[in-house]
Short mmCIF file of C-alpha atoms in Angstrom, two decimals:
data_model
loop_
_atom_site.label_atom_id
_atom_site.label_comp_id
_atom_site.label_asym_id
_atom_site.label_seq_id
_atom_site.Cartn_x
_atom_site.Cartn_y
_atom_site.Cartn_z
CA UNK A 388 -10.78 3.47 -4.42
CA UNK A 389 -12.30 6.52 -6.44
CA UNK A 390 -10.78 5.58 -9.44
CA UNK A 391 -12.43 2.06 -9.33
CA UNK A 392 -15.97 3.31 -9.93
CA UNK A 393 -17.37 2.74 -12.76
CA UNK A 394 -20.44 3.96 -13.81
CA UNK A 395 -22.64 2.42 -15.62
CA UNK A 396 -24.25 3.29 -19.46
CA UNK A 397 -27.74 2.83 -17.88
CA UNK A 398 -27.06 5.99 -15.17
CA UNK A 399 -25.04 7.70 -16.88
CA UNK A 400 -28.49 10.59 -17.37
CA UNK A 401 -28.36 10.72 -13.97
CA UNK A 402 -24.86 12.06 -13.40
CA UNK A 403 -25.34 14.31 -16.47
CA UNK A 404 -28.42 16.46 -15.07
CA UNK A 405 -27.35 19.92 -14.50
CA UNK A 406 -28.04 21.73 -10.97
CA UNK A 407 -30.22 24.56 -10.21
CA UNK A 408 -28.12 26.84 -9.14
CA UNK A 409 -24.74 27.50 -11.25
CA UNK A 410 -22.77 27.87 -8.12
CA UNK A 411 -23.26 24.12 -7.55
CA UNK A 412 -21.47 21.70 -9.27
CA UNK A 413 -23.52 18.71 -9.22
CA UNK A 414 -27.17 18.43 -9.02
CA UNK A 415 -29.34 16.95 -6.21
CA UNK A 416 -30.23 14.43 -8.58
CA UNK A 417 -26.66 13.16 -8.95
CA UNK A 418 -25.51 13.41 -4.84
CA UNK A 419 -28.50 11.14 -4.47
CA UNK A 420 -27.46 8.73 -7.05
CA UNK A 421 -23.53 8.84 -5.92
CA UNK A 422 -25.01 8.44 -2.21
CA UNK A 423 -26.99 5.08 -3.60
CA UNK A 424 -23.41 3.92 -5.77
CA UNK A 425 -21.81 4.37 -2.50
CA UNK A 426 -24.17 2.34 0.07
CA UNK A 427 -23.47 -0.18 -2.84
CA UNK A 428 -19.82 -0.48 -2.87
CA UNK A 429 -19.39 0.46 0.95
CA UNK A 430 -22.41 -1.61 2.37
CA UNK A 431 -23.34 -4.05 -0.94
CA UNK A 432 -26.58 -2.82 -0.52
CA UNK A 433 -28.71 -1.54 -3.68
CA UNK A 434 -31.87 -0.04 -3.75
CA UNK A 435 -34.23 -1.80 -5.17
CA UNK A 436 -35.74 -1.12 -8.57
CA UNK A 437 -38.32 -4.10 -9.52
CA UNK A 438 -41.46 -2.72 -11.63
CA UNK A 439 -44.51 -4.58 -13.79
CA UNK A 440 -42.69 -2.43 -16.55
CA UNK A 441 -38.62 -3.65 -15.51
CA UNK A 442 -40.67 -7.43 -15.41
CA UNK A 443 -42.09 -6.88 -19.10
CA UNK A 444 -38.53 -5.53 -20.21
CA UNK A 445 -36.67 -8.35 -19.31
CA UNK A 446 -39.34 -10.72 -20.11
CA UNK A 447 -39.70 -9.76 -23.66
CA UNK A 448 -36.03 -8.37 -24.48
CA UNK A 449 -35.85 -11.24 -27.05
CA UNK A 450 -39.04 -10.83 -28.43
CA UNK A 451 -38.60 -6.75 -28.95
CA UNK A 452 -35.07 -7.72 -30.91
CA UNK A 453 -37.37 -10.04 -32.74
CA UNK A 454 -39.72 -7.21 -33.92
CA UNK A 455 -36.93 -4.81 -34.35
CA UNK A 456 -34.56 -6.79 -36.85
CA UNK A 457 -37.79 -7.97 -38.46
CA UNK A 458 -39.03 -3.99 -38.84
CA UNK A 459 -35.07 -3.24 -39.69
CA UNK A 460 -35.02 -6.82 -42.10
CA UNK A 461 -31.77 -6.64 -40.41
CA UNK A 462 -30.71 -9.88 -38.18
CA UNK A 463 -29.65 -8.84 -34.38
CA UNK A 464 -28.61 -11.53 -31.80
CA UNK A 465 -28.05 -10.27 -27.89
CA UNK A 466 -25.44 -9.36 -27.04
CA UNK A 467 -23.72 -10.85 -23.86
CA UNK A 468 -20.26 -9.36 -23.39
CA UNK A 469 -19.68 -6.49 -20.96
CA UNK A 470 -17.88 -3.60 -21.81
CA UNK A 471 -15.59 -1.28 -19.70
CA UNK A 472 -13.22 1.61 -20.12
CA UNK A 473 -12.00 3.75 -17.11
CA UNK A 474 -14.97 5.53 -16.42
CA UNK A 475 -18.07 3.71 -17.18
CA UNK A 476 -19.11 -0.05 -18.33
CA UNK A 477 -22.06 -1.21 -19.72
CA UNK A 478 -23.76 -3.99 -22.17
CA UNK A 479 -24.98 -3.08 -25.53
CA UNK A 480 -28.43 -4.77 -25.79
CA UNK A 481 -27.72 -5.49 -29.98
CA UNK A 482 -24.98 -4.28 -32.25
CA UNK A 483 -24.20 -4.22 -36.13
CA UNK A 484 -20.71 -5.55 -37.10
CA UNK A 485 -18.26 -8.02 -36.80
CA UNK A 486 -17.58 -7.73 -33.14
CA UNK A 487 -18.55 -5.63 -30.21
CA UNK A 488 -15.39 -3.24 -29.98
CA UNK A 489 -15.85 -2.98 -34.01
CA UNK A 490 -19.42 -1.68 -33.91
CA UNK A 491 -20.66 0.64 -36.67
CA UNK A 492 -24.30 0.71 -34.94
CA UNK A 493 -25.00 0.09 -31.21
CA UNK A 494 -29.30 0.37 -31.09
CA UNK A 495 -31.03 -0.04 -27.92
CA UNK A 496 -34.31 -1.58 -27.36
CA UNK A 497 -36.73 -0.41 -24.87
CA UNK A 498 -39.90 -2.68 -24.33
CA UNK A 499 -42.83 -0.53 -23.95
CA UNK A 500 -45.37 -1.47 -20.86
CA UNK A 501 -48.40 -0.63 -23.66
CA UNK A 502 -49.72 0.91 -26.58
CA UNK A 503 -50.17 4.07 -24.37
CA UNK A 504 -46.51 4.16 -23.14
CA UNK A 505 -44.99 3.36 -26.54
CA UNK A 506 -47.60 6.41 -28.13
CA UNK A 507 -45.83 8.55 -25.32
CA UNK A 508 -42.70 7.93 -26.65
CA UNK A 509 -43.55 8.04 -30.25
CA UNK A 510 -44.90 11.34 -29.92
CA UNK A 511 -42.33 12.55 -27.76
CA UNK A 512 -38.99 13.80 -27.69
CA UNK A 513 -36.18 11.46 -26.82
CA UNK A 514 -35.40 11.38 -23.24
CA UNK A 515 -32.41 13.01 -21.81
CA UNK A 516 -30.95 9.54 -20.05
CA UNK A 517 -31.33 7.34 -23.28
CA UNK A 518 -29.07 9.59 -25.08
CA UNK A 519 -26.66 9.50 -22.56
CA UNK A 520 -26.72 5.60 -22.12
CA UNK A 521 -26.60 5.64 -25.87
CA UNK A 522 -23.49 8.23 -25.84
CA UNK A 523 -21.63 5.90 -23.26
CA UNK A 524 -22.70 2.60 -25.67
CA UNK A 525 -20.53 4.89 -28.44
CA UNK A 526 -17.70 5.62 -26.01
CA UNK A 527 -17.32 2.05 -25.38
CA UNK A 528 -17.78 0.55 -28.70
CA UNK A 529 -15.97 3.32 -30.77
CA UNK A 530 -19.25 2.93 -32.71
CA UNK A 531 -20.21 6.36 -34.38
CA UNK A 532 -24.08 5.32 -34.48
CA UNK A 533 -26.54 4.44 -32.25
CA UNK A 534 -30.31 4.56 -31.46
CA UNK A 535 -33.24 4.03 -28.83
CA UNK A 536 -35.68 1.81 -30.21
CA UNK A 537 -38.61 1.91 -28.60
CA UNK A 538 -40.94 -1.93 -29.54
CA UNK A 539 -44.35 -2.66 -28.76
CA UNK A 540 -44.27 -6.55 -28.03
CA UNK A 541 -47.20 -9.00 -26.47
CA UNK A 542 -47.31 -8.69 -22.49
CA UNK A 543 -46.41 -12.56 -21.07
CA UNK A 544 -49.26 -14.03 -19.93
CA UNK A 545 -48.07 -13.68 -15.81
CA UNK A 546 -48.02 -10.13 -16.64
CA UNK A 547 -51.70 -9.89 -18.18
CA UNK A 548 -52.85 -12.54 -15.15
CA UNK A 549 -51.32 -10.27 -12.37
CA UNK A 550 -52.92 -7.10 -14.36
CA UNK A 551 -55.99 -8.61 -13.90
CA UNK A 552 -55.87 -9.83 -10.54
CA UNK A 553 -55.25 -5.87 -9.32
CA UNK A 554 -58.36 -4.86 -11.17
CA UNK A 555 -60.58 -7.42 -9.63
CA UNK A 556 -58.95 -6.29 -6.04
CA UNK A 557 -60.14 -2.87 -6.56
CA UNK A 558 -62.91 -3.83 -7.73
CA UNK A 559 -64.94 -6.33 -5.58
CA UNK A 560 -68.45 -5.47 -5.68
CA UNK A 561 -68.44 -5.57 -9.68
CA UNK A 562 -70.55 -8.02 -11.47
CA UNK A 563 -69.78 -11.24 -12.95
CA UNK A 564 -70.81 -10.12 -16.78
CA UNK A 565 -69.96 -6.18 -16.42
CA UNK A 566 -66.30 -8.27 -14.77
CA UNK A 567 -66.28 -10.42 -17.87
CA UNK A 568 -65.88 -8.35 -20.20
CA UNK A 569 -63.57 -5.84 -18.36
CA UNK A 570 -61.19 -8.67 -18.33
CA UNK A 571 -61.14 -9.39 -21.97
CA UNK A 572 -60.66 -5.30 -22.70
CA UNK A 573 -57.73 -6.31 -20.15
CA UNK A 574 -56.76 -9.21 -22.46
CA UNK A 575 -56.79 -7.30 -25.11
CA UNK A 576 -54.35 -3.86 -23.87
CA UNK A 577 -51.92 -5.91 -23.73
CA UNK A 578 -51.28 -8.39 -26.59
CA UNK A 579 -51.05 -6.64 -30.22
CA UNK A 580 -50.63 -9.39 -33.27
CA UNK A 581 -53.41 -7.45 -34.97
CA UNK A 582 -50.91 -4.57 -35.41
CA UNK A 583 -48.78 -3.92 -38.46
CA UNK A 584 -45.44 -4.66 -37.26
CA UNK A 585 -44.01 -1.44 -38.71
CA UNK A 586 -46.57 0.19 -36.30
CA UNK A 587 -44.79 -1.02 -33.35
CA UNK A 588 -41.09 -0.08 -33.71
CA UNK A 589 -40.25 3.55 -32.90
CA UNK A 590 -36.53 4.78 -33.63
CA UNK A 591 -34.51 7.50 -32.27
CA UNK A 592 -31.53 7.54 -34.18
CA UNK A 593 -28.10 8.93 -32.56
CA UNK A 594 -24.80 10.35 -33.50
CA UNK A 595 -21.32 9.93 -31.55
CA UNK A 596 -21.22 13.55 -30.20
CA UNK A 597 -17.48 13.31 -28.34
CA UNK A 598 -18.34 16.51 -27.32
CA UNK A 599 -20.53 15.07 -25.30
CA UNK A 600 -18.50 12.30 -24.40
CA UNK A 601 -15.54 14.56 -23.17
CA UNK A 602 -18.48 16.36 -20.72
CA UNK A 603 -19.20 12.81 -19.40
CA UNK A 604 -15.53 12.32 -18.53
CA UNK A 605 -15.16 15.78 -16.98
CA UNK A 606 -18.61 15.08 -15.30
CA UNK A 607 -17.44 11.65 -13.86
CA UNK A 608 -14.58 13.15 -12.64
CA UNK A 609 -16.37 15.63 -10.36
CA UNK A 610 -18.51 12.79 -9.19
CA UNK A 611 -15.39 10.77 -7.82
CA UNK A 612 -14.52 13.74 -6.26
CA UNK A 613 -17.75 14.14 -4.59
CA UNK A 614 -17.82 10.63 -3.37
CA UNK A 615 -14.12 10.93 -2.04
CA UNK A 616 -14.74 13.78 -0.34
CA UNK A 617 -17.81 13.38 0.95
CA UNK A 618 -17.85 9.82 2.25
CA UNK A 619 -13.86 9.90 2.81
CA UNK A 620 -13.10 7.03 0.65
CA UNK B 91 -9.44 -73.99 -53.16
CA UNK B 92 -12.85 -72.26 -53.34
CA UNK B 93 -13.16 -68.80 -55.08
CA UNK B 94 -14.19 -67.55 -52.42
CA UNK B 95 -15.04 -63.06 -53.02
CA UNK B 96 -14.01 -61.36 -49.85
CA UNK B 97 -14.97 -57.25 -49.13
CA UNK B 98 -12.10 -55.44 -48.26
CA UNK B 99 -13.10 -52.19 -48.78
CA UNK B 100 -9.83 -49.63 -48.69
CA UNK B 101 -9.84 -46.76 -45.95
CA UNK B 102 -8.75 -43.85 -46.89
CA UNK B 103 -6.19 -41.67 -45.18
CA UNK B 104 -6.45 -38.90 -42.55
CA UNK B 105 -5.03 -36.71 -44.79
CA UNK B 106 -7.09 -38.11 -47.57
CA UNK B 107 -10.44 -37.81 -45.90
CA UNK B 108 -9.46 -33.57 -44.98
CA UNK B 109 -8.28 -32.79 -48.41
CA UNK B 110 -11.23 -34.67 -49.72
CA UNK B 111 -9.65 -36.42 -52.42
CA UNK B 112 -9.78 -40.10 -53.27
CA UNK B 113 -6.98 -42.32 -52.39
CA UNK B 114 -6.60 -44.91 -49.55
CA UNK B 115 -4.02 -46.88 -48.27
CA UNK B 116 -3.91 -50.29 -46.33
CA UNK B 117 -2.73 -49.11 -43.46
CA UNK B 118 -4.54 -46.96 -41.91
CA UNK B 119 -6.68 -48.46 -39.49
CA UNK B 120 -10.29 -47.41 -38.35
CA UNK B 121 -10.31 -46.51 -34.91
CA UNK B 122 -7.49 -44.32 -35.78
CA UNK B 123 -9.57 -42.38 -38.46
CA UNK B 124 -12.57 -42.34 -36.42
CA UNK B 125 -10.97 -40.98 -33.11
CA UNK B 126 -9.13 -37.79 -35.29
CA UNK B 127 -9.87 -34.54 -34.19
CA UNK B 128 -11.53 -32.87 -37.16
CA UNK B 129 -10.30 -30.28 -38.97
CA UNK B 130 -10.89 -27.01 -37.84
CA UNK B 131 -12.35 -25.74 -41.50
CA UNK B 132 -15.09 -28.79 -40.95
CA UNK B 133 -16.36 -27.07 -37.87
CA UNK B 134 -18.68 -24.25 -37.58
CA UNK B 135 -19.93 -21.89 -34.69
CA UNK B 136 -23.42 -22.11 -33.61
CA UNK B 137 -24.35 -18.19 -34.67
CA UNK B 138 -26.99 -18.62 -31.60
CA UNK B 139 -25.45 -20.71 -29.01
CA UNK B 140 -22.32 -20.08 -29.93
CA UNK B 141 -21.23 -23.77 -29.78
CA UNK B 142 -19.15 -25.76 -32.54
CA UNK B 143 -21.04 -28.75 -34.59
CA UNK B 144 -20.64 -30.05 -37.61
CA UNK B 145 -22.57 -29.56 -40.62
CA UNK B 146 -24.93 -32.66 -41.91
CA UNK B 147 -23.46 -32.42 -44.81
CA UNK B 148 -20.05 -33.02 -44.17
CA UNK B 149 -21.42 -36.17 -41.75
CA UNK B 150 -22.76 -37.28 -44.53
CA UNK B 151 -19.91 -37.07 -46.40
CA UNK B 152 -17.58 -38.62 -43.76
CA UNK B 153 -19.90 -41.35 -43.97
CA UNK B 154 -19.65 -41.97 -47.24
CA UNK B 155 -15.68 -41.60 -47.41
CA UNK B 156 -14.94 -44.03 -44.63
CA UNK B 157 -18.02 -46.70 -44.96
CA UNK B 158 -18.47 -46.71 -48.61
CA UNK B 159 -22.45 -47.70 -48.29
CA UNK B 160 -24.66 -46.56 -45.35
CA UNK B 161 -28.76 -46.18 -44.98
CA UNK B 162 -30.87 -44.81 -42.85
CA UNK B 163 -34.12 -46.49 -41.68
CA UNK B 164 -36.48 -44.35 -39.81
CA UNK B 165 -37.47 -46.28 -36.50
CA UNK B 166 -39.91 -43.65 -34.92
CA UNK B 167 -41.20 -40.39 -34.90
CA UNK B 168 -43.41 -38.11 -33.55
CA UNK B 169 -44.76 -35.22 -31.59
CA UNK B 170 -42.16 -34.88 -28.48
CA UNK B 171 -43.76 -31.39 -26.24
CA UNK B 172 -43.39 -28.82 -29.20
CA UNK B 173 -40.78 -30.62 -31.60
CA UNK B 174 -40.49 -33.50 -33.94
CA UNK B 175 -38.83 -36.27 -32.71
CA UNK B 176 -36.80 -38.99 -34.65
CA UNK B 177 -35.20 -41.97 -33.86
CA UNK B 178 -32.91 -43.22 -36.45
CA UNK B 179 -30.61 -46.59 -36.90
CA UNK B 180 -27.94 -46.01 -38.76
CA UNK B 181 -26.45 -48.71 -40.87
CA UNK B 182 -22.94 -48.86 -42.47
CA UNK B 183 -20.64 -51.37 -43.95
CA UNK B 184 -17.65 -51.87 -41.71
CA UNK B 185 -15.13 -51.31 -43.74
CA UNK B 186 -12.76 -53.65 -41.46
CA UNK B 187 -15.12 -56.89 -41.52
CA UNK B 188 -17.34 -56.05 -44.20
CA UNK B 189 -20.20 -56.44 -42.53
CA UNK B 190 -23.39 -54.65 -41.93
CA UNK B 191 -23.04 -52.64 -38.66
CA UNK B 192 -25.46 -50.18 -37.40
CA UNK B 193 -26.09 -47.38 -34.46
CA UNK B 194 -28.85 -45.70 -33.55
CA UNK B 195 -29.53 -42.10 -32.80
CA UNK B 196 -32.38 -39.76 -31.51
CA UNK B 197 -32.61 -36.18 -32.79
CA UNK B 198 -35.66 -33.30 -32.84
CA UNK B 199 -36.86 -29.76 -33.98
CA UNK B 200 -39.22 -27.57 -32.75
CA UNK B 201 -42.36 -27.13 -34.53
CA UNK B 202 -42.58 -23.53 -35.71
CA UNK B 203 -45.48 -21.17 -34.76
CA UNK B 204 -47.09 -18.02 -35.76
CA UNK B 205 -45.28 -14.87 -34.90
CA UNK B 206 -45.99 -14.11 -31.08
CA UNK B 207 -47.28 -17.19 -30.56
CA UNK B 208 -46.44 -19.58 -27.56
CA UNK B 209 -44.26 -22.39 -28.85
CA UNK B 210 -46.79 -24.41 -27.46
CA UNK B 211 -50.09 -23.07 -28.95
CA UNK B 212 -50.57 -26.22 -31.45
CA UNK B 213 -53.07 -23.48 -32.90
CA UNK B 214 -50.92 -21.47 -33.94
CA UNK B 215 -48.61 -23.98 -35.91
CA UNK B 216 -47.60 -23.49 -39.57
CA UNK B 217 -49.14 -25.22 -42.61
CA UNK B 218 -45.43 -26.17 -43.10
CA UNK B 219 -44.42 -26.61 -39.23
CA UNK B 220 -43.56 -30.77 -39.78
CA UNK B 221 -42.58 -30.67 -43.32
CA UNK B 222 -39.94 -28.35 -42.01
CA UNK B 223 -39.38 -29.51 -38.50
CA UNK B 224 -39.13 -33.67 -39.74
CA UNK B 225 -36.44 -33.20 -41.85
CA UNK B 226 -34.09 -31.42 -39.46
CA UNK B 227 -35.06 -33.78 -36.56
CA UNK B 228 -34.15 -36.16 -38.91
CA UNK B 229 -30.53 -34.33 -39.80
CA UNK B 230 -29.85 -33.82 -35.58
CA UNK B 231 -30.71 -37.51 -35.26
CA UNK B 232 -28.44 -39.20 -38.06
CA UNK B 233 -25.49 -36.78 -36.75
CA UNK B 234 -26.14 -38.08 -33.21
CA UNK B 235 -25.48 -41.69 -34.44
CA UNK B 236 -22.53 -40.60 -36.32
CA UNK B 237 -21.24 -39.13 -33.28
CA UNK B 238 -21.20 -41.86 -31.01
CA UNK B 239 -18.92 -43.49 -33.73
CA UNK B 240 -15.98 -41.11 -32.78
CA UNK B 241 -14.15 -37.67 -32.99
CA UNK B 242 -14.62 -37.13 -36.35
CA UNK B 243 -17.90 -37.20 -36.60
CA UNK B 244 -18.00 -34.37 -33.83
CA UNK B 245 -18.75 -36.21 -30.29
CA UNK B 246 -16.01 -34.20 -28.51
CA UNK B 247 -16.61 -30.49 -29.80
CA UNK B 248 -18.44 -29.51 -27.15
CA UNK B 249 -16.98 -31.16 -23.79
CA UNK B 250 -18.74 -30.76 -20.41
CA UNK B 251 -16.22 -28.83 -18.68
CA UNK B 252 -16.48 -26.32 -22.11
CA UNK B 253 -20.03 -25.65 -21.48
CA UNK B 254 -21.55 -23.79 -18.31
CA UNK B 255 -24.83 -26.44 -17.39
CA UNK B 256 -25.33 -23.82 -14.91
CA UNK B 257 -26.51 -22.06 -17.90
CA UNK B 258 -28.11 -24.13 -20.41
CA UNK B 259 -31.86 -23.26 -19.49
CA UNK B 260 -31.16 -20.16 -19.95
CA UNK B 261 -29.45 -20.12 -22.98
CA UNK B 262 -32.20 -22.93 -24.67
CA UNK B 263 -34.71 -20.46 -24.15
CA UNK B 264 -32.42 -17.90 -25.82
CA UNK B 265 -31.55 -20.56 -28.31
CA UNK B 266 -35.32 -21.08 -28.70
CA UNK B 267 -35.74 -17.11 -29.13
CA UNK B 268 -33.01 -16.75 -31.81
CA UNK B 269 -34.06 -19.50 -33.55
CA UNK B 270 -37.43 -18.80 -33.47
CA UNK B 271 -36.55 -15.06 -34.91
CA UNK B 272 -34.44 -16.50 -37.80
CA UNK B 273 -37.48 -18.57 -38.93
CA UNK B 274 -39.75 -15.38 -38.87
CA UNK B 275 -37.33 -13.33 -41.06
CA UNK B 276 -37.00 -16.61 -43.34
CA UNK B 277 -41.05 -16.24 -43.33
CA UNK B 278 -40.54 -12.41 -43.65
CA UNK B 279 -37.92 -12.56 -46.57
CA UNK B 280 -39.47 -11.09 -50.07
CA UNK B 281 -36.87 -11.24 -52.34
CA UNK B 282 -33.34 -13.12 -52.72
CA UNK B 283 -31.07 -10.57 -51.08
CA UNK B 284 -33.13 -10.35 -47.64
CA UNK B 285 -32.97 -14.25 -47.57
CA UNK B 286 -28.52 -13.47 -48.85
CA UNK B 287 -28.70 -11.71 -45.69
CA UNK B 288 -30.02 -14.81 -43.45
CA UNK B 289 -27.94 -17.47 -44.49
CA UNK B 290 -25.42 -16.97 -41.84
CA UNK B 291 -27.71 -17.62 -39.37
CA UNK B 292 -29.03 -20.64 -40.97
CA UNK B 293 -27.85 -24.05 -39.28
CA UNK B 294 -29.61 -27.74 -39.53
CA UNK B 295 -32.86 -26.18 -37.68
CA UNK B 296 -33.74 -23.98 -40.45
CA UNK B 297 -31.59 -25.26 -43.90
CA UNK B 298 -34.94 -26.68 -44.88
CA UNK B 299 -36.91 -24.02 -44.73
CA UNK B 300 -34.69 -22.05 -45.81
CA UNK B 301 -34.26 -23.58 -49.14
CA UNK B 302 -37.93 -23.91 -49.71
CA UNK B 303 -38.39 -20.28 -49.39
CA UNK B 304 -35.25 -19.43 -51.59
CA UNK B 305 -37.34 -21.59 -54.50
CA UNK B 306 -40.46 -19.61 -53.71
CA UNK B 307 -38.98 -16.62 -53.77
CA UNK B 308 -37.07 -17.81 -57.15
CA UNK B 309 -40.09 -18.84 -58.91
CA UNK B 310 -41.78 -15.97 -57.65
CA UNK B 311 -39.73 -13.72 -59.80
#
């Protein structure tokens, strides 16, 4: 059974995060996660992950490809096929070539919640697990590019609606006009047409480091250990 | 004995019509012609949906190859939810009895909006949303006449048990998406090589537009 998991591009930061102590091999981090991959293939139970900010990502996947190729004046369609080696699978949101497993460029959009979120990651470093789902998109696509782009997109409406119905919850005592207006200011967080479009798009570019990609394979194979021995698959 | 004219037009020959040369014989009979699978270098992919059609004009073409004369008279249109809608009635000369013949078809385009608009917001539509939108509707609804007239024409390229229905909500609204983002970077394009860069993605939806902007962007220079 151990050598039928296959993790995927999206967790692969998970399995990569290095434990305290150097006597350990894997980090509490990763036992967690393997415990979770193993309720799901034992039990075909997985834990839940539903968020306002998951919602708005799959919501407006299209529409951040839409402001990406037009930032990029580069023309993207989704991708639907799945990809899997013997280690990990995954599905490249958007790629640039002929076909999938002939990739040159595999990008990656991530939908930002707001203009605050999408500032946090424009000023910030790029985080540890989007290189590593990045690094697995590479492995799979032979691709020797890739890149987290982070896209500031219009919130759908449900989103905005349900935004505004938790502020008026906490809220109850406040008064019609002072409410009002509060509600536009709502309104208004969360759609941005009156921003340049080049504003919006922020790009982490990322090489194929098969450095990197050997430590996933070496680090994948300690986590099927783990799993075997711990849960005596 | 009366003289007496009779049209007889010729047909031409399956192998006639896909080499596109002239030449007909006698024998080849209609139902036969109209019922042939077409040639795989007639059909394209869909780059969105991924599904085969053929181009208007090579329908157009067709037309003209196997019933000599054919019209088109406009029998409606309008606003249909957030497209143009036309209904067409196709009329050709059958080239068997040489008679006027017709069939009618229904076809429609979305309406293009502003970037980040809803498809809906009739707000937020284009100065150039129907001149764009009628013409294609018009395009979708003269190739779903021609269709119903046989194989040729492209009725069987997509079959039922090809296509997923489970799907097709789904992939309209990702359909609407794509198209909707190849009509922005048409909108977008400044200069002949960013429009160069398009015209793969360009089907019946957005040919129009897509001309009209190459011109602009032509006489622009």
């Amino acid at each position: 059974m151990q050598n039928e998991i296959l993790f995927r591009c999206s967790q692969l930061g998970k399995l990569m995060t290095e434990p305290r102590s150097k006597s350990e091999l894997l980090s509490e981090t990763t036992k967690t996660y393997l415990t979770e991959v193993y309720i799901g293939l034992k039990y075909g139970r997985t834990k839940e992950i539903t968020s306002k900010y998951f919602e708005k990502g799959i919501a407006c996947e299209e529409d951040s490809i839409t402001l990406f190729s037009r930032v990029t004046k580069e023309m993207f369609l989704k991708n639907e096929d799945n990809l899997r080696n013997e280690w990990i699978t995954g599905t490249p949101d958007i790629f640039r070539g002929d076909a999938i497993l002939n990739a040159e460029y595999v990008p990656d959009i991530k939908t930002s919640w707001d203009i605050f979120t999408f500032f946090k990651h424009k000023t910030g470093t790029l985080e540890k697990d989007y290189y590593w789902q990045i690094q697995g998109y590479l492995w799979l696509t032979g691709a020797k590019r890739g890149a987290i782009a982070h896209c500031l997109v219009n919130t759908p409406d449900h989103l905005i609606e349900k935004e505004k119905s938790n502020f008026m919850y906490k809220n109850p005592e406040m008064g019609y006009e002072e409410l009002e207006i509060l509600l536009e200011e709502i309104e208004r967080n969360y759609k941005y047409d009156d921003i340049p479009i080049d504003d919006r798009v922020h790009i982490f570019e990322i090489e194929r480091n098969d450095a990197d990609i050997d430590r996933l394979k070496a680090r994948i194979e300690d986590c099927r250990i783990y799993i075997n021995e711990t849960f005596n698959l | 004995m009366s003289n007496v004219e009779v049209y007889q037009r010729k047909l031409p020959s399956l192998n006639d019509i896909y080499a596109d040369v002239d030449g007909t014989t006698k024998n080849t009979a209609l139902a036969v012609i109209l019922n042939a699978e077409p040639p795989q270098n007639w059909i394209k992919i869909h780059p969105m949906t991924k599904f085969k059609y053929i181009p208007i004009e090579r329908v157009e073409y067709l037309l003209t190859r196997i019933f000599g004369r054919w019209k088109v008279e406009v029998k409606e249109s309008g606003i249909l939810a957030n497209s143009v809608q036309v209904i067409i009635r196709l009329h050709y000369i059958d080239p068997v009895t040489g008679e006027w013949d017709w069939q009618d078809g229904i076809g429609a385009s979305p309406l293009q909006t502003n970037a980040g608009a809803g498809a809906i917001d009739f707000n937020q539509i284009k100065n150039a949303a129907v001149q764009m939108a009628a013409p294609a509707a018009e395009s979708y609804a003269i190739k779903d006449a021609a269709e119903k007239m046989g194989k040729i024409f492209g009725k069987d390229l997509n079959r039922k048990d090809e296509i997923n229905y489970q799907d097709l909500n789904e992939n309209n609204s990702k359909r609407f998406k794509e198209l909707e983002r190849v009509q922005v970077m048409i909108e977008d394009a400044k200069n002949v090589t960013e429009l160069e860069n398009l015209r793969k993605y360009v089907t019946d939806d957005t040919n129009n537009q897509f001309t009209l902007k190459y011109k602009e962007v032509l006489n622009a220079k």
